[in-house]
PDB file of C-alpha atoms in Angstrom:
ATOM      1  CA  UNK A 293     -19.374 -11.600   6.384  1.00 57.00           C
ATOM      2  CA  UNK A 294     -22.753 -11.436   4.874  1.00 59.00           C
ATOM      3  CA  UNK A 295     -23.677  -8.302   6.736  1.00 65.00           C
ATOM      4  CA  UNK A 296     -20.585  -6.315   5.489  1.00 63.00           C
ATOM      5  CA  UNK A 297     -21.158  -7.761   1.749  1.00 60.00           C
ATOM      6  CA  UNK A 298     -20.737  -3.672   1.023  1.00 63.00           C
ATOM      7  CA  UNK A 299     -17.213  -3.121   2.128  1.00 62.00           C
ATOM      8  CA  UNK A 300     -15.638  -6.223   2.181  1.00 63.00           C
ATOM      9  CA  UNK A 301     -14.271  -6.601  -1.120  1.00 62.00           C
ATOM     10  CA  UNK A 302     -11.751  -3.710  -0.108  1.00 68.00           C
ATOM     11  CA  UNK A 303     -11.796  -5.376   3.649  1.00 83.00           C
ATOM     12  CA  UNK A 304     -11.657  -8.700   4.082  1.00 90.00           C
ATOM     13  CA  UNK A 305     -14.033 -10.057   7.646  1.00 88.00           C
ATOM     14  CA  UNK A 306     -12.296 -10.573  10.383  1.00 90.00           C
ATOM     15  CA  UNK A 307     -12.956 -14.497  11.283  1.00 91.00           C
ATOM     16  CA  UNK A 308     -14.446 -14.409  15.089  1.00 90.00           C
ATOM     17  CA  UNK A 309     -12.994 -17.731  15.140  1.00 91.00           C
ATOM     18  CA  UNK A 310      -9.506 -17.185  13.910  1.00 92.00           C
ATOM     19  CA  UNK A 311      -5.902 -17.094  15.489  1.00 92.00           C
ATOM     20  CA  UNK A 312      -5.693 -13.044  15.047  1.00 90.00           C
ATOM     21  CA  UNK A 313      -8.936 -12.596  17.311  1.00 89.00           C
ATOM     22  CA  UNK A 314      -7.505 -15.265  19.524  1.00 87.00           C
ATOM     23  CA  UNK A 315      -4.334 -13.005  19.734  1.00 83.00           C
ATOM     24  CA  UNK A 316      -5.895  -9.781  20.459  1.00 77.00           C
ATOM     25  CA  UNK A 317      -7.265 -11.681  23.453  1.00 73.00           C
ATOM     26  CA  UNK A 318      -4.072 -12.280  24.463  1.00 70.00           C
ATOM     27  CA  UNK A 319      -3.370  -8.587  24.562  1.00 64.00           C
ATOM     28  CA  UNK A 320      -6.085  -8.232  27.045  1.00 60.00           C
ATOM     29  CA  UNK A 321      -4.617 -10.785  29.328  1.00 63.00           C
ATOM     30  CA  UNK A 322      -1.676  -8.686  29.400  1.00 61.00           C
ATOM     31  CA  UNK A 323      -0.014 -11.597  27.548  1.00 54.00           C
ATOM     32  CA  UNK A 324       1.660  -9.175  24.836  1.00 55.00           C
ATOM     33  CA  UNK A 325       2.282  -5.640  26.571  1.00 54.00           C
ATOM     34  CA  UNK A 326       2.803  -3.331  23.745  1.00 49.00           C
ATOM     35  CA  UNK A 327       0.654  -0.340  23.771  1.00 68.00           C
ATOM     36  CA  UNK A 328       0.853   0.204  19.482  1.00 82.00           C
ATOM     37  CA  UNK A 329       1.821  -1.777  16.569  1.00 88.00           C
ATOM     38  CA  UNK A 330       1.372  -1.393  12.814  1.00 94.00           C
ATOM     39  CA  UNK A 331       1.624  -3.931  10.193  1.00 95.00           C
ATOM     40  CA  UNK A 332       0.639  -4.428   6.296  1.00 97.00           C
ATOM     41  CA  UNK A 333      -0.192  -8.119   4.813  1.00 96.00           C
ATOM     42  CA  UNK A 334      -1.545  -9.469   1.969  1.00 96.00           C
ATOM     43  CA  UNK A 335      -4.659 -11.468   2.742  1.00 95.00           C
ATOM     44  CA  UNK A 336      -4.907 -14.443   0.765  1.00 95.00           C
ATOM     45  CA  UNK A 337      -7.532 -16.350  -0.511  1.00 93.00           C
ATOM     46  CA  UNK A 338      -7.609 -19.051   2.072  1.00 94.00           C
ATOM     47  CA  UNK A 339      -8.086 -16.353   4.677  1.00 94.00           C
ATOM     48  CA  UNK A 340      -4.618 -16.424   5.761  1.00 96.00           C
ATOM     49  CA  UNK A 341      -2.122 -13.614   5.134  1.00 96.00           C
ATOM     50  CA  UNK A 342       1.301 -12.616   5.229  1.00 97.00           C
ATOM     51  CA  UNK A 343       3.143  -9.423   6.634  1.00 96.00           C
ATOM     52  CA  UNK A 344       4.554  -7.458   4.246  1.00 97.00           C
ATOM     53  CA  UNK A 345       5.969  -4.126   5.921  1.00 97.00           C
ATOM     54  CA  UNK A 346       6.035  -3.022   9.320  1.00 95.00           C
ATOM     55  CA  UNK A 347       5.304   0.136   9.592  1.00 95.00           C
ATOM     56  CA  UNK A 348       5.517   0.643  13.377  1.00 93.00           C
ATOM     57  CA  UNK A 349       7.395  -1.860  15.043  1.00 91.00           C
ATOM     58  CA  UNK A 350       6.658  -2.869  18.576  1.00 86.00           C
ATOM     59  CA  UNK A 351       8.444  -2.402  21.382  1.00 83.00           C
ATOM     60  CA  UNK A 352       8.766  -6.186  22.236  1.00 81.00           C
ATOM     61  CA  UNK A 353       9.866  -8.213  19.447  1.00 83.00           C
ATOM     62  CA  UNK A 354       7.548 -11.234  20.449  1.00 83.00           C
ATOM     63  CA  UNK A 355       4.756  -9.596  19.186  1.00 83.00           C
ATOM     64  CA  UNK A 356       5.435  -9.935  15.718  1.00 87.00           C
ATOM     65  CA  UNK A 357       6.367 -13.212  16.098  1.00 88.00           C
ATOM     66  CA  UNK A 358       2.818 -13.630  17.906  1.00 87.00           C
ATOM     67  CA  UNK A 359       1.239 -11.880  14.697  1.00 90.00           C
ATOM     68  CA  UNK A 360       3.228 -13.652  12.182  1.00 92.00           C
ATOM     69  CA  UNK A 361       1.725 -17.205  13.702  1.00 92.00           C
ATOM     70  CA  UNK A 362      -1.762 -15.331  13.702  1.00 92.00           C
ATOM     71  CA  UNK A 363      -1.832 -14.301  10.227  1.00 94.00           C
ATOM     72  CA  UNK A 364      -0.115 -17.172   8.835  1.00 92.00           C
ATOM     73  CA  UNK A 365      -0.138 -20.886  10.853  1.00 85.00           C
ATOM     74  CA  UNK A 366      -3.226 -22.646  10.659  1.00 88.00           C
ATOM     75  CA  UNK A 367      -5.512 -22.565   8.113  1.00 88.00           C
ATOM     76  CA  UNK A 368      -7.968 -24.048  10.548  1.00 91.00           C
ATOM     77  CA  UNK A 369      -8.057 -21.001  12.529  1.00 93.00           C
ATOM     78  CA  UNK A 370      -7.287 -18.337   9.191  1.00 95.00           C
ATOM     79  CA  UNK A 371      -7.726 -14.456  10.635  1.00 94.00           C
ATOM     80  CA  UNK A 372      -9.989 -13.656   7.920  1.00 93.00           C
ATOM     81  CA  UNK A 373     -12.805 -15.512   6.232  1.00 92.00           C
ATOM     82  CA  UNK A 374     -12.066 -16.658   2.741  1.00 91.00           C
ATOM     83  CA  UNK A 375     -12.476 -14.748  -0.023  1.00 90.00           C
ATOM     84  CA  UNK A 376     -15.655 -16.473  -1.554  1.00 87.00           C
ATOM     85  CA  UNK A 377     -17.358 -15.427   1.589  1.00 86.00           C
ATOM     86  CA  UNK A 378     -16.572 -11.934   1.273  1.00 86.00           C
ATOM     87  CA  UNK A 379     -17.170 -11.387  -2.636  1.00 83.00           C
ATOM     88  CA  UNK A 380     -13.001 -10.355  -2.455  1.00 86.00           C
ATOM     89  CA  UNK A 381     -10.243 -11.141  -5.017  1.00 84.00           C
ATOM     90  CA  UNK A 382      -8.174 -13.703  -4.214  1.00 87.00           C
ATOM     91  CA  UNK A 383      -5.459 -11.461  -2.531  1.00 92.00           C
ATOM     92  CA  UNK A 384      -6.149  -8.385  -0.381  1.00 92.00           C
ATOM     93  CA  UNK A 385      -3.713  -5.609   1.340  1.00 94.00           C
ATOM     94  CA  UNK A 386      -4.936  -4.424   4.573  1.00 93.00           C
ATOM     95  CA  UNK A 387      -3.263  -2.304   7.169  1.00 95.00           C
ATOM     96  CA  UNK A 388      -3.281  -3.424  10.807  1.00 93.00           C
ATOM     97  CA  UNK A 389      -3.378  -1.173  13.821  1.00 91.00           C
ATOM     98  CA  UNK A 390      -2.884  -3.342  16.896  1.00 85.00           C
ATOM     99  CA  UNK A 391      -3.324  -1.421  20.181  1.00 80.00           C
ATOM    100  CA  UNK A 392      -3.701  -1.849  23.543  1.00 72.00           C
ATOM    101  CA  UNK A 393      -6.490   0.281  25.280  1.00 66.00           C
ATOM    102  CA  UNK A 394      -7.898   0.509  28.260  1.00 64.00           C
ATOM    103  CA  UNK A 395     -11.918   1.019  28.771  1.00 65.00           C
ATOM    104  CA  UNK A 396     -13.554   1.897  31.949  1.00 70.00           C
ATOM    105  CA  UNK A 397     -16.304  -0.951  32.343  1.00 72.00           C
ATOM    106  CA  UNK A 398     -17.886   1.242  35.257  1.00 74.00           C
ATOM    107  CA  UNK A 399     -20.959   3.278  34.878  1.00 70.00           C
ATOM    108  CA  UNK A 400     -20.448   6.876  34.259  1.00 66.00           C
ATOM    109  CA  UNK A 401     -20.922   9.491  37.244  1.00 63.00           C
ATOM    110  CA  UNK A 402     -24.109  12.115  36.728  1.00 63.00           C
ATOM    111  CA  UNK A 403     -23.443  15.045  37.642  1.00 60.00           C
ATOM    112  CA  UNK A 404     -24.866  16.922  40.363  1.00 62.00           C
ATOM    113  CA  UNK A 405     -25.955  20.377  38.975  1.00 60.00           C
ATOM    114  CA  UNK A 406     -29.388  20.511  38.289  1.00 60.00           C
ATOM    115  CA  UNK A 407     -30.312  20.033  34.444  1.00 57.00           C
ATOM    116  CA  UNK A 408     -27.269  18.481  33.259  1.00 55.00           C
TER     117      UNK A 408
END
């Protein structure tokens, strides 16, 4: 959070050791198979938030249930730091765009004409 002291009163850190990381794992297991999702919250204080709107619902109900538990379970494992850590008011709207891309891990091919 330190290193983003700049922006993160207007958006809150992400907490690398939080349920909404652990979730967006899950998406890369193949777990939850949507390809798009969009959702507001409040972010609260304690680091956990709270969906507010939907703004593009998923194809596969279960993943808002999935996000809902992310955002809002376990204050052990809150998706965002708290607020004191991030300089932040106490409650935050942020817009979530949850998608599912693939990225070729590969090295790139060179091409074969001479001076490119």
């Amino acid at each position: 959070a330190s290193n983003r002291l700049a922006v993160s009163r207007y958006s809150p850190s992400l907490n690398p050791h939080g349920a909404l990381v652990e979730m967006t794992r899950s998406l890369v297991r193949g777990d939850l198979r949507d390809s798009e999702f969009v959702v507001v919250a409040d972010v609260f204080s304690d680091g956990l938030a709270r969906i507010t709107d939907i703004v593009e619902p998923p194809s596969d109900p279960r993943s808002i249930t999935e996000i809902r538990k992310a955002l809002e379970t376990d204050p052990a494992y809150a998706p965002f730091v708290p607020a004191a850590l991030d300089n932040r008011s106490d409650t935050t709207r942020v817009v979530l765009r949850i998608q599912n891309v693939n990225v070729p891990t590969g090295k790139p091919r060179l091409s074969k004409r001479p001076g490119i």
